[in-house]
Coordinates of C-alpha atoms in Angstrom, one line a residue:
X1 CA -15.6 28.6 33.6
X2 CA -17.9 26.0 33.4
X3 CA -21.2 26.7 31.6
X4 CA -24.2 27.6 33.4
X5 CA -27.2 25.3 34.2
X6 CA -24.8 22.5 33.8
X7 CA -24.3 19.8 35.9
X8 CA -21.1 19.6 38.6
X9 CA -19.3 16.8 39.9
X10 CA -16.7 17.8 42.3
X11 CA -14.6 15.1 44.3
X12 CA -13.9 16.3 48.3
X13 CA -10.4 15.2 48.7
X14 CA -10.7 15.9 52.5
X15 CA -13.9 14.0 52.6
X16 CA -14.4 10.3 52.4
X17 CA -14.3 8.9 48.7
X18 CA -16.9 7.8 46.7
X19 CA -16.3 6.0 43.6
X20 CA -16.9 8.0 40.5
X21 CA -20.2 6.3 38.0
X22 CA -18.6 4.0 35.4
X23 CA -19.3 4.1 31.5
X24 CA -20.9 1.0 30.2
X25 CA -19.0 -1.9 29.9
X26 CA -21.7 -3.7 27.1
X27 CA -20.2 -1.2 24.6
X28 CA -18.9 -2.5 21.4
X29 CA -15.7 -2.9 21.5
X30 CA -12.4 -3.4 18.8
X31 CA -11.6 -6.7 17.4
X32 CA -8.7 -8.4 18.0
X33 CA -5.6 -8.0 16.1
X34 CA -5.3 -9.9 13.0
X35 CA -3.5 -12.8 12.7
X36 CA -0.2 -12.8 10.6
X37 CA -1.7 -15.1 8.2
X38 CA -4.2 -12.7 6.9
X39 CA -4.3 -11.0 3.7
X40 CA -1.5 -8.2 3.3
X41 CA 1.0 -9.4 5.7
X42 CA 4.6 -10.3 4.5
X43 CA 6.7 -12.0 6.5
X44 CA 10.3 -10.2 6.1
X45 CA 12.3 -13.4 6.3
X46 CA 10.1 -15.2 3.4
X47 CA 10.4 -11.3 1.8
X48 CA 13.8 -11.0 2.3
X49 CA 14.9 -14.3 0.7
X50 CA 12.4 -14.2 -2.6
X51 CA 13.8 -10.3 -3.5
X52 CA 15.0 -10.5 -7.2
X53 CA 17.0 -8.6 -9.7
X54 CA 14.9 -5.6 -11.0
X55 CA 17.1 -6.1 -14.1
X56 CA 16.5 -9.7 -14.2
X57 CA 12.8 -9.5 -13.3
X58 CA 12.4 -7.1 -16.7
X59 CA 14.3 -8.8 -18.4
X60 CA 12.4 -11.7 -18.2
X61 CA 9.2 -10.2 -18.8
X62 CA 10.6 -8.8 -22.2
X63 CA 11.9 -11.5 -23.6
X64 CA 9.2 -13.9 -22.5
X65 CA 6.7 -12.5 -24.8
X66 CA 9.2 -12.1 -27.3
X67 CA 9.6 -16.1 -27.1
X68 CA 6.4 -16.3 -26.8
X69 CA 5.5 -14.9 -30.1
X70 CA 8.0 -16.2 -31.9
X71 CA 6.4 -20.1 -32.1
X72 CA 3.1 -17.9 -32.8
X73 CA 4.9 -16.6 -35.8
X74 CA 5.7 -19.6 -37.4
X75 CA 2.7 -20.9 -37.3
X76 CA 0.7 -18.0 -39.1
X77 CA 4.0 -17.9 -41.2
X78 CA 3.2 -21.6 -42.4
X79 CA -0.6 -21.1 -42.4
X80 CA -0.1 -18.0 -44.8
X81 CA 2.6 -19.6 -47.0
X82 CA 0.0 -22.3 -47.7
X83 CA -2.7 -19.8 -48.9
X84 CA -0.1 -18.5 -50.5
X85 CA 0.9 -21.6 -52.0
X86 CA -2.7 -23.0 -53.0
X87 CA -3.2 -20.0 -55.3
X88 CA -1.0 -21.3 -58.7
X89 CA -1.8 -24.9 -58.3
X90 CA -5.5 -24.1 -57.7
X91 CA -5.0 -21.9 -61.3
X92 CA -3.6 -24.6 -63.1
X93 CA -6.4 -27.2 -61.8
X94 CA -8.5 -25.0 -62.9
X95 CA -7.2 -24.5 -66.1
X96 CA -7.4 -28.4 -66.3
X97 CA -11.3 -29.2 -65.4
X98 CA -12.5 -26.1 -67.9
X99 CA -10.2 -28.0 -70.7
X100 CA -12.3 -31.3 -69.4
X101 CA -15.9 -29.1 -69.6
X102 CA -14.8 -27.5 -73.2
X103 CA -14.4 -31.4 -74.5
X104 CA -18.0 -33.0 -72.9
X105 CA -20.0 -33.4 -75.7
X106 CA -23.5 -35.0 -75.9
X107 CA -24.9 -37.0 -78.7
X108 CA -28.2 -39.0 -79.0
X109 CA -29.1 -38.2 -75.3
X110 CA -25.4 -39.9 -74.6
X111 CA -22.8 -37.8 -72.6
X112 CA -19.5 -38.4 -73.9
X113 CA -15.4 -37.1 -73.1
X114 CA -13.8 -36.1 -76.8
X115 CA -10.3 -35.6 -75.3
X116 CA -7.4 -34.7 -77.5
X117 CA -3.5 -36.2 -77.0
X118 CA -2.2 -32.8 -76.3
X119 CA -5.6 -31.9 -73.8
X120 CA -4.8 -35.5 -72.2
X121 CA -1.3 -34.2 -71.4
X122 CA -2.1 -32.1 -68.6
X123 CA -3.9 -34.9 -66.6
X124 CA -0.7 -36.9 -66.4
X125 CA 1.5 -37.2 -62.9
X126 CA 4.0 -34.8 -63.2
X127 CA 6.3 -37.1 -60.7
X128 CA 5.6 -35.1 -57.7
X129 CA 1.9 -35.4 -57.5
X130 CA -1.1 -37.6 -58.7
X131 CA -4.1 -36.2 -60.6
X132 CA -7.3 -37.8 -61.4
X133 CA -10.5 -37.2 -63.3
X134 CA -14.0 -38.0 -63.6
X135 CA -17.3 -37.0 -65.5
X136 CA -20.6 -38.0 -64.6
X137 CA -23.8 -37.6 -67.0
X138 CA -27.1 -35.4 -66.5
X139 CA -28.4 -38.5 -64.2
X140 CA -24.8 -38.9 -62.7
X141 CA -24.5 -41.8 -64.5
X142 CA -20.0 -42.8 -65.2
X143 CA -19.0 -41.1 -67.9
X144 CA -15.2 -41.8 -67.8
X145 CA -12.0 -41.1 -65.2
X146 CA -12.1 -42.3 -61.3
X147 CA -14.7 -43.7 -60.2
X148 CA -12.9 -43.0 -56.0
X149 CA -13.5 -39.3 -56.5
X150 CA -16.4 -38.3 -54.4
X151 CA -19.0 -36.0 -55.7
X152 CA -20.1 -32.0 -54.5
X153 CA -22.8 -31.8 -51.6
X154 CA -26.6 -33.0 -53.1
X155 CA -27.8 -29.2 -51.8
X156 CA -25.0 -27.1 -54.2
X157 CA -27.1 -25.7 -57.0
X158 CA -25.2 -26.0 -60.6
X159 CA -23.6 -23.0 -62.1
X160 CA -22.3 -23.3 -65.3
X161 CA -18.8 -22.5 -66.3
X162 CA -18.1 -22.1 -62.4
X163 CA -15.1 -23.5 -60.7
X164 CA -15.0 -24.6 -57.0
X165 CA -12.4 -25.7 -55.0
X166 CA -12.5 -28.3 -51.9
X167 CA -10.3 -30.4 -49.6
X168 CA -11.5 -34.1 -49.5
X169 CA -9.5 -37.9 -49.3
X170 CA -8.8 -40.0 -52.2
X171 CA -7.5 -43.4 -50.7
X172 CA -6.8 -42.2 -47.7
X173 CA -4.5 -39.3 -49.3
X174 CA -5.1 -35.5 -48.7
X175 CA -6.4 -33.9 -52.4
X176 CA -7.5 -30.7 -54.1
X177 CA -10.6 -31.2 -56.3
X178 CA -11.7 -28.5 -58.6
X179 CA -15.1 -29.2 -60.4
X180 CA -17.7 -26.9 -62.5
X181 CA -20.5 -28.0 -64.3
X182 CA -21.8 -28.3 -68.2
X183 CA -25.2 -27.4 -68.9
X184 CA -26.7 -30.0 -71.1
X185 CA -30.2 -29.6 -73.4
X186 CA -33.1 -32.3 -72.7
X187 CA -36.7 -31.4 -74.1
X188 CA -35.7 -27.9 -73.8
X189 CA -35.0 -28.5 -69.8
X190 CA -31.6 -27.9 -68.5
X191 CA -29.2 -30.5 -67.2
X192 CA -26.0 -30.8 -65.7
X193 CA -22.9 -33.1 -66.2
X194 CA -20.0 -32.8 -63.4
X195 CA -16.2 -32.7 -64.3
X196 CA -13.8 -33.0 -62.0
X197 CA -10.2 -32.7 -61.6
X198 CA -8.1 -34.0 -58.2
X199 CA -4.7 -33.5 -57.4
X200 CA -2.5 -34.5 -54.6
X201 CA -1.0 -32.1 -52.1
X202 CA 2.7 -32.5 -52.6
X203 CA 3.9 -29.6 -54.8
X204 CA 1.8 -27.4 -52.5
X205 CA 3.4 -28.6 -49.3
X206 CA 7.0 -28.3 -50.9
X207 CA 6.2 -24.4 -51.5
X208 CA 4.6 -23.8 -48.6
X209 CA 7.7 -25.2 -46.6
X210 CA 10.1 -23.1 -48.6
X211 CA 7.8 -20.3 -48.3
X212 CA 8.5 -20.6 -44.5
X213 CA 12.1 -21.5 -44.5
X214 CA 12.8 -18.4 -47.0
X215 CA 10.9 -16.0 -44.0
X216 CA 12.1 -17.6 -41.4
X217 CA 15.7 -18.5 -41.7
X218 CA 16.2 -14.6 -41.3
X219 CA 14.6 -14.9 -37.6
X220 CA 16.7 -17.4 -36.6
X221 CA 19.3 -15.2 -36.8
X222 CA 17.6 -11.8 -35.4
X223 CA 16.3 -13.5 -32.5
X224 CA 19.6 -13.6 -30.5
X225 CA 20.7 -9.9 -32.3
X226 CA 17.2 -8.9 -30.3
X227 CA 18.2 -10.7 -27.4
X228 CA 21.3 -8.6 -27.6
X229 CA 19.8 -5.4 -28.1
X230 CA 17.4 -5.8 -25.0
X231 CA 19.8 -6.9 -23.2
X232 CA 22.1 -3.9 -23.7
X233 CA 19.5 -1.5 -23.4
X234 CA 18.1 -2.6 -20.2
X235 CA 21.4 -2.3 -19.1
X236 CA 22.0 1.2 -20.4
X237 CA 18.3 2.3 -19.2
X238 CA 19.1 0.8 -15.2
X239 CA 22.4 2.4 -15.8
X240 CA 21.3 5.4 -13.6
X241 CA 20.0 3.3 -10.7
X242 CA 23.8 2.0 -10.5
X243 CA 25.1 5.8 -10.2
X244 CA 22.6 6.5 -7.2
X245 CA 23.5 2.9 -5.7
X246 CA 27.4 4.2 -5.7
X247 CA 26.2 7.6 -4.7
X248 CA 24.5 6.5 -1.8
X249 CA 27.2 3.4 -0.8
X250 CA 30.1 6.6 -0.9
X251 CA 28.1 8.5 1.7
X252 CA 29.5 8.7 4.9
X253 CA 27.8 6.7 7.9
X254 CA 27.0 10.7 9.9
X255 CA 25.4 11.3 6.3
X256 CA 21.6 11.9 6.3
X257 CA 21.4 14.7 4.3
X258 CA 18.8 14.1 1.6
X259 CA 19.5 13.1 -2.0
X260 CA 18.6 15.4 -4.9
X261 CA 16.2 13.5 -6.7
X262 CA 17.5 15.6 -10.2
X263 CA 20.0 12.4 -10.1
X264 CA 17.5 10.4 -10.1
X265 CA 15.2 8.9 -13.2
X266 CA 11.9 10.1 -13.3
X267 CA 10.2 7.2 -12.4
X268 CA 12.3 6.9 -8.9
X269 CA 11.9 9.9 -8.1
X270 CA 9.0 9.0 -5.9
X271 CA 11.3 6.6 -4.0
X272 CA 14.1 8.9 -3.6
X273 CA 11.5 11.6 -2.2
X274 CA 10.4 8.5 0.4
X275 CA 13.9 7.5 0.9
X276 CA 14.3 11.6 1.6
X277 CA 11.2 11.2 4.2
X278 CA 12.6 8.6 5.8
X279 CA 16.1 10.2 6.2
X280 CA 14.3 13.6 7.4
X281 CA 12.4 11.2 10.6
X282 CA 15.8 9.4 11.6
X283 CA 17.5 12.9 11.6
X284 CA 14.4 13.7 13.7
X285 CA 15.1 10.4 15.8
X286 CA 18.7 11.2 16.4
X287 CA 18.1 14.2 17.0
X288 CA 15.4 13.7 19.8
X289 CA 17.8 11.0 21.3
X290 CA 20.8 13.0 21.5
X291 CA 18.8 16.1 23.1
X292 CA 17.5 13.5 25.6
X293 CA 20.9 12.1 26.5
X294 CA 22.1 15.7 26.6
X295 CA 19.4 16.8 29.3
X296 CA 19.7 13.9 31.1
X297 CA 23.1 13.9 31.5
X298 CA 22.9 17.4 32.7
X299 CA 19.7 17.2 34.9
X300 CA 21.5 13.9 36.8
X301 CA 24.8 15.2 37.7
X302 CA 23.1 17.2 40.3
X303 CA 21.2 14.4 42.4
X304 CA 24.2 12.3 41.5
X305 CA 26.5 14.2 43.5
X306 CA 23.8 15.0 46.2
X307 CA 23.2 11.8 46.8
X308 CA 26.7 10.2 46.8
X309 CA 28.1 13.4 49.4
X310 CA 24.9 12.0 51.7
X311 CA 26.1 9.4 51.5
X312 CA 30.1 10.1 52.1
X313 CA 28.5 11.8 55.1
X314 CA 26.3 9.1 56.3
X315 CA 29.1 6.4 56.2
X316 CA 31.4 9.2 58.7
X317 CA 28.9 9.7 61.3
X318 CA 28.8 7.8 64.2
X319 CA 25.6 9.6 66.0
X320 CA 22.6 7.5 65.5
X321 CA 20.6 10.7 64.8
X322 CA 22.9 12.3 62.3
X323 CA 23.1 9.7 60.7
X324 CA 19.2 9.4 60.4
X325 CA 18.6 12.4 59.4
X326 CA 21.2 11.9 56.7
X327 CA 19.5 8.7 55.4
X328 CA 16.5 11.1 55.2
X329 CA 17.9 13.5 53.1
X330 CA 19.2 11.0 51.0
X331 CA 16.1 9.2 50.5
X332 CA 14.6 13.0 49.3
X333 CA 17.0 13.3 46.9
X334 CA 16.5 9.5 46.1
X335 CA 12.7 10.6 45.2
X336 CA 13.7 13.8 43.3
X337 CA 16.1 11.9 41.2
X338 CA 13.2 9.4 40.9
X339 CA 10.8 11.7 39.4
X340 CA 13.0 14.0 37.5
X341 CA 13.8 10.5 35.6
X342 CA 10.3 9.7 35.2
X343 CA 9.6 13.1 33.7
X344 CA 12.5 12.6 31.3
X345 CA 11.5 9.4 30.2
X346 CA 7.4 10.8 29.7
X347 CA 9.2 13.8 27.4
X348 CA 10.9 11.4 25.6
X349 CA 8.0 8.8 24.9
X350 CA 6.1 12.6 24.0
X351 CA 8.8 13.3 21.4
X352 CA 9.0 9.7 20.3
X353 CA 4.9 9.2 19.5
X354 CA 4.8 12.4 17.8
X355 CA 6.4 10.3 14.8
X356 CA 3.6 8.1 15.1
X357 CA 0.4 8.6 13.9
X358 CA -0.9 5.0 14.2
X359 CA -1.6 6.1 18.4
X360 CA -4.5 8.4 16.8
X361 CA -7.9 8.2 17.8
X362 CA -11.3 9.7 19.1
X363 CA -11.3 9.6 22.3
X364 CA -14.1 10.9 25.3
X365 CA -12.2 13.6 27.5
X366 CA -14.7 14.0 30.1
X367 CA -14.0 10.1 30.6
X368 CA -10.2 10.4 30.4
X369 CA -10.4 12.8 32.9
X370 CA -12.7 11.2 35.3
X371 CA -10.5 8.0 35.7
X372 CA -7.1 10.4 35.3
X373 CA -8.8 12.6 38.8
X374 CA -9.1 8.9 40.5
X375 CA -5.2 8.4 41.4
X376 CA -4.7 12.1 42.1
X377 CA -7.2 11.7 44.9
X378 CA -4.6 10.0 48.0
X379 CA -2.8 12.8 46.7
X380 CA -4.6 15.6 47.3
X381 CA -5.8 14.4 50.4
X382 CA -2.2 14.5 51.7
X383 CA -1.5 18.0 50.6
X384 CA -5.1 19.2 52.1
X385 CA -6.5 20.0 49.1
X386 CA -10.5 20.1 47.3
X387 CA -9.6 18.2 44.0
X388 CA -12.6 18.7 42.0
X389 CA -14.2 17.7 38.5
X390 CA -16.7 19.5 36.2
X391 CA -18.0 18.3 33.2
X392 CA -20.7 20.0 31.2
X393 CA -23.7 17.9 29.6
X394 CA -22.7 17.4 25.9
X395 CA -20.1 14.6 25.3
X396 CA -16.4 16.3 24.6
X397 CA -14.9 13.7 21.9
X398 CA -11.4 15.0 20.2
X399 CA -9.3 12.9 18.1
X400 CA -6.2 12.6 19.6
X401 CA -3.9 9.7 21.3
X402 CA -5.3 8.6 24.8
X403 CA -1.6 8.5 26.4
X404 CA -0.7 11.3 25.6
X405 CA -3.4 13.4 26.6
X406 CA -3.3 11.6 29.6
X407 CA 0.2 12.3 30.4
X408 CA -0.7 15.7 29.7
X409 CA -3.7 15.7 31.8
X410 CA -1.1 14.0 34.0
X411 CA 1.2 17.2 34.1
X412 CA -1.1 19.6 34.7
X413 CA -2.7 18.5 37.4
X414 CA 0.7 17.3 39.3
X415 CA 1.8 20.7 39.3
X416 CA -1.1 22.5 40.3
X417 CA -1.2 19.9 43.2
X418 CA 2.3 20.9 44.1
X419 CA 2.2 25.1 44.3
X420 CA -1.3 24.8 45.5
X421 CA -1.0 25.7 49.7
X422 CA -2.8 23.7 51.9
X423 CA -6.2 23.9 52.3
X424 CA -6.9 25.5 48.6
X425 CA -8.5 23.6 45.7
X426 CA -7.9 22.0 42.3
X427 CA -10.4 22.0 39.8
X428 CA -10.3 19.9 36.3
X429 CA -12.6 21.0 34.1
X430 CA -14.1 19.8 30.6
X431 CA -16.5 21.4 28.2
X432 CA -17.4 22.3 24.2
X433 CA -17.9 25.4 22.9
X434 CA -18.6 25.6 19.5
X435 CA -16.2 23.4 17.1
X436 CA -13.8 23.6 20.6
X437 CA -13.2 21.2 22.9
X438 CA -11.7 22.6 26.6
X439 CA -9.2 20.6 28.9
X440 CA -8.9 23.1 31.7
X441 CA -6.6 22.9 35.2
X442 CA -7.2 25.8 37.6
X443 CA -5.9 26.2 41.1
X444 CA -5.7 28.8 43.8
X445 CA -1.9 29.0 44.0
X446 CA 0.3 31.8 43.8
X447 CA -0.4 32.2 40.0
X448 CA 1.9 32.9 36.9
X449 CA 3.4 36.7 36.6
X450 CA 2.2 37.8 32.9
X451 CA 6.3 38.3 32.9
X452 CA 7.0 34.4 33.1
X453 CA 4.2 32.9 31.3
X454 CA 6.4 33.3 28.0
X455 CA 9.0 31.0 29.8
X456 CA 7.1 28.5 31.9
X457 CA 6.5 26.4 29.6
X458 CA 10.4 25.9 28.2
X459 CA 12.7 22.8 29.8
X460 CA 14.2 22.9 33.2
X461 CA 12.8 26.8 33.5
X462 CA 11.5 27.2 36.8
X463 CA 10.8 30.4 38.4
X464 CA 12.7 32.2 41.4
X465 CA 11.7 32.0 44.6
X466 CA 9.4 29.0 44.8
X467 CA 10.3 26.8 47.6
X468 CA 8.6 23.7 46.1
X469 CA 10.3 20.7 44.4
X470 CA 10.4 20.1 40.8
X471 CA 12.3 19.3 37.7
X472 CA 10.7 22.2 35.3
X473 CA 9.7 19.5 32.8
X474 CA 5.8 19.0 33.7
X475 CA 4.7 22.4 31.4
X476 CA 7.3 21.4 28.6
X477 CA 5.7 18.0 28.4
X478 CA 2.2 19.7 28.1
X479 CA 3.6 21.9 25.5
X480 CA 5.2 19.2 23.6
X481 CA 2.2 17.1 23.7
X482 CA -0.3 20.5 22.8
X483 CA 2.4 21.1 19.7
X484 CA 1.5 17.5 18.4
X485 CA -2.3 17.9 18.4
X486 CA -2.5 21.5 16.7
X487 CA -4.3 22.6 20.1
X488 CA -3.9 26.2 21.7
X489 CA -2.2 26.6 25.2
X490 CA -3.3 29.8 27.2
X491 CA -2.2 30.6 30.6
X492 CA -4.5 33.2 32.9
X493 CA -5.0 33.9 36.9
X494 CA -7.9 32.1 38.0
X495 CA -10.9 34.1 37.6
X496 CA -12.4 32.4 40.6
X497 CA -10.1 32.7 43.3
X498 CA -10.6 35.8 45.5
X499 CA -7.4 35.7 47.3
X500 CA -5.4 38.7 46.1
X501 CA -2.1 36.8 47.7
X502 CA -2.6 33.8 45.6
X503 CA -4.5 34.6 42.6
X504 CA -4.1 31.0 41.2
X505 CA -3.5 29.8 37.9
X506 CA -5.8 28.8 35.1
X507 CA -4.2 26.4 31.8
X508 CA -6.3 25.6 29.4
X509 CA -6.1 23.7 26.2
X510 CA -8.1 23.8 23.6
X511 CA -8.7 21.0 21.1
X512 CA -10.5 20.7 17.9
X513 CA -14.0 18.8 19.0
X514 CA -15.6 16.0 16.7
X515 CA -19.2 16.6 16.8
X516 CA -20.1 13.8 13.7
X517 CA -20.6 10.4 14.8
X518 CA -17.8 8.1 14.9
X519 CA -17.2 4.1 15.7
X520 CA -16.7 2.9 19.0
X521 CA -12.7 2.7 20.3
X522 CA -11.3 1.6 23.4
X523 CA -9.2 3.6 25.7
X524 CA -5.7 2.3 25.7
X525 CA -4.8 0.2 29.4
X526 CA -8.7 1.1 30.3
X527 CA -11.8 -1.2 30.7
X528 CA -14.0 1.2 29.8
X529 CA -15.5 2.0 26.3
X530 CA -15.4 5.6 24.9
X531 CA -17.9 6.5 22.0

């Protein structure tokens, strides 16, 4: 019933036709699709022809690093084998400049080197590497050794009996100098005298390559025994994908039953539940297909056979007027084959989109249902009927896919048109009550019996003793297309007819309404703009 104080639009099918108000066309509309080269799209065939082992891809990315690292650890290897290396030859050269600083005597104000043979001894080349010496006074004034050897940084303060160590160049060769200085009496003021002792490099290097040949000649040989080892447990680890490959190869082709993901790893088990998914919607597929060619093949055989004995009987007769009269009855049957096919077709397109969710949307019903009325109207006016519209004030949005609820608007309407007598009316009717949204066909036909309601709405039922045509697949559709939006299907008399004879009939269908805001959408195969 529609809601009182609101507005009424009714179209008089027996009357001349006025064109219904159009929504706005300035409404935003959608954007256009994509193009493939945006982000996110894949093209299958490039997809198809980069796919690469999963047991090479982690392969790779194991030993990668691992041959990554390894030139990593031969250079810290070498870098720590020459610390290591520095620490006796830095001990001996300093064993050599304190025996220089114990023999730096001053006399008269005169700095002087006293050496000894056997002190001399360890400033010799040992035949591996070179070592100099020098000593400079309190005013760094020569004292004796190499004059090349360069001298500490003017800012180091003197320590006495201290030994530093440094890198420098003597003659264009690498060296280790160790100095420390010798405090010196003047006038009761101290003064300093430098020693220093340089060495080449050699002996160090040596060590420090054996160092690194000793740690790692031992790599060179574990490397490929860990090339091995990752190699055989990758290929134990994947060794379960291999069993559910086989497994699922050895299946027979009729086989979609789903796999137990218990054989599976735990980390596919999220793929074997999809794979399961996508197993469950072709059994669904097949299913729907096969129940389609199954009631088509039965619902045909009928106007088959009609039509071809029609037309047996049309080729015998040789009166012009039987013979019209049979090319009439065969085009009737012509037109009930016709639209038992189409309704086939519209159940199976119902059945097909209820596996896709992509067709979802919020859509305007009143809208839907004011251009939907539009093509019923030559209709009506050749039964003799009033095909009316009523749409309450508030805005009746639902989310829900456009051709669907068209084809179920669609349905409805068709067969009230067709048990409604001459001269009664149809009224489509759309309002909000609450969180509800109302889609609701009444007519003042002969009505539904409480007895058959339960049955009206199954395939190919029609009830006994109705003389009008029809494939009993209009209310299955509705219910089909009701089942995939959640919504409620009740069937009454019409509680505005007053005709006890034909009490009418009164479907409604109840969605769930969207009263938040939403974007703008378009209609599918409509101009107009629903918000």
């Amino acid at each position: 019933m529609p809601d009182e104080g609101k507005p009424i639009e009714r179209i008089r099918a027996r009357s001349p036709f006025l064109p219904l108000p159009r929504l706005n066309r300035s409404a935003a509309r959608l954007p256009p699709a994509p193009p493939p080269q945006v982000a996110g799209y894949q093209n299958p065939l490039r997809t198809a022809t980069e796919t690469r082992s999963l047991f090479n891809e982690i392969l790779d990315w194991m030993l990668a690093p691992l041959l990554l690292l390894w030139p990593i650890s031969v250079t810290l290897t070498y870098v720590g084998a020459e610390s290591i290396a520095n620490v006796p030859f830095d001990r001996s050269l300093g064993d050599a400049v304190s025996v220089l600083a114990y023999h730096v005597k001053e006399s008269g104000g005169q700095v002087s080197l006293q050496l000894p043979a056997p002190a001399g001894e360890l400033l010799r080349d040992d035949g591996t590497d070179s070592v100099k010496y020098m000593v400079l006074g309190a005013r760094s004034e020569f004292v004796a050794g190499d004059r090349d050897l360069t001298i500490p940084p003017e800012d180091e303060t003197p320590v006495p009996h201290q030994i530093k160590y440094r890198f420098d160049r003597l003659r264009a060769t690498e060296v280790r100098i160790a100095h420390t200085w010798v405090e010196l009496r003047r006038d009761g003021a101290p003064a300093y005298a430098l020693v220093q002792v340089a060495e080449t490099l050699d002996k160090r290097t040596q060590l420090a390559n054996e160092i690194v040949a000793g740690v790692m000649a031992p790599q060179f040989v574990l490397l490929p025994v860990a090339v091995l080892l990752v190699w055989f447990g990758l290929s134990r680890g994947l060794a379960p994908l291999s069993v559910l490959q086989a497994h699922i190869r050895a299946r027979k082709p009729d086989d979609l039953s789903p796999i137990d993901p218990r054989a599976a790893p735990d980390e596919i088990s999220p793929v074997v539940a999809s794979f399961n998914e996508l197993l469950e919607r072709l059994t669904l597929n097949i299913h729907l297909q096969q129940r389609f060619l199954a009631d088509a093949a039965h619902q045909m055989k009928t106007p088959l056979a009609g039509l071809r004995t029609q037309a047996e009987l049309a080729l015998r007769e040789t009166d012009p007027q039987e013979l019209k009269r049979s090319l009439r009855q065969i085009a009737t049957a012509t037109e009930r084959a016709t639209h038992l096919i189409n309704q086939l077709l519209s159940l199976a397109r119902a059945e097909h989109l209820a596996t896709d969710p992509g067709g979802m949307r919020v859509i305007d019903l009143g809208n839907l249902a004011r251009e939907l009325m539009q093509t019923f109207v030559p209709e009506a006016i050749a039964h003799g009927l009033d095909l009316g519209f009523e749409e309450g004030e508030r805005q009746v949005r639902v989310f829900a896919s456009p051709v669907l609820v068209r084809e179920l608007l669609r349905n409805l309407v068709d067969n009230a048109i067709r048990y409604t007598p001459s001269g009664g009316s149809v009224t489509v009717r759309v309002r909000r009550d609450s969180g509800a949204a109302y889609l609701e066909v009444e007519d003042t036909g002969p009505g539904i019996p409480e007895s058959e309601r339960s049955h009206v709405f199954d395939r190919f039922y029609r009830i006994l003793g109705t003389n009008v045509d029809g494939s009993g697949l209009g209310l299955a559709i509705v219910r089909e297309i009701a089942e995939q939006h959640s919504a409620l299907l009740r069937v009454s008399f019409n509680p505005n007819s007053t005709d006890q004879a034909c009490p009418g009939t009164l479907i409604s269908v109840e969605f769930e309404a969207i009263i938040a805001e939403r974007p703008t959408v378009l209609l599918e195969d409509s101009d107009d703009a629903v918000v």
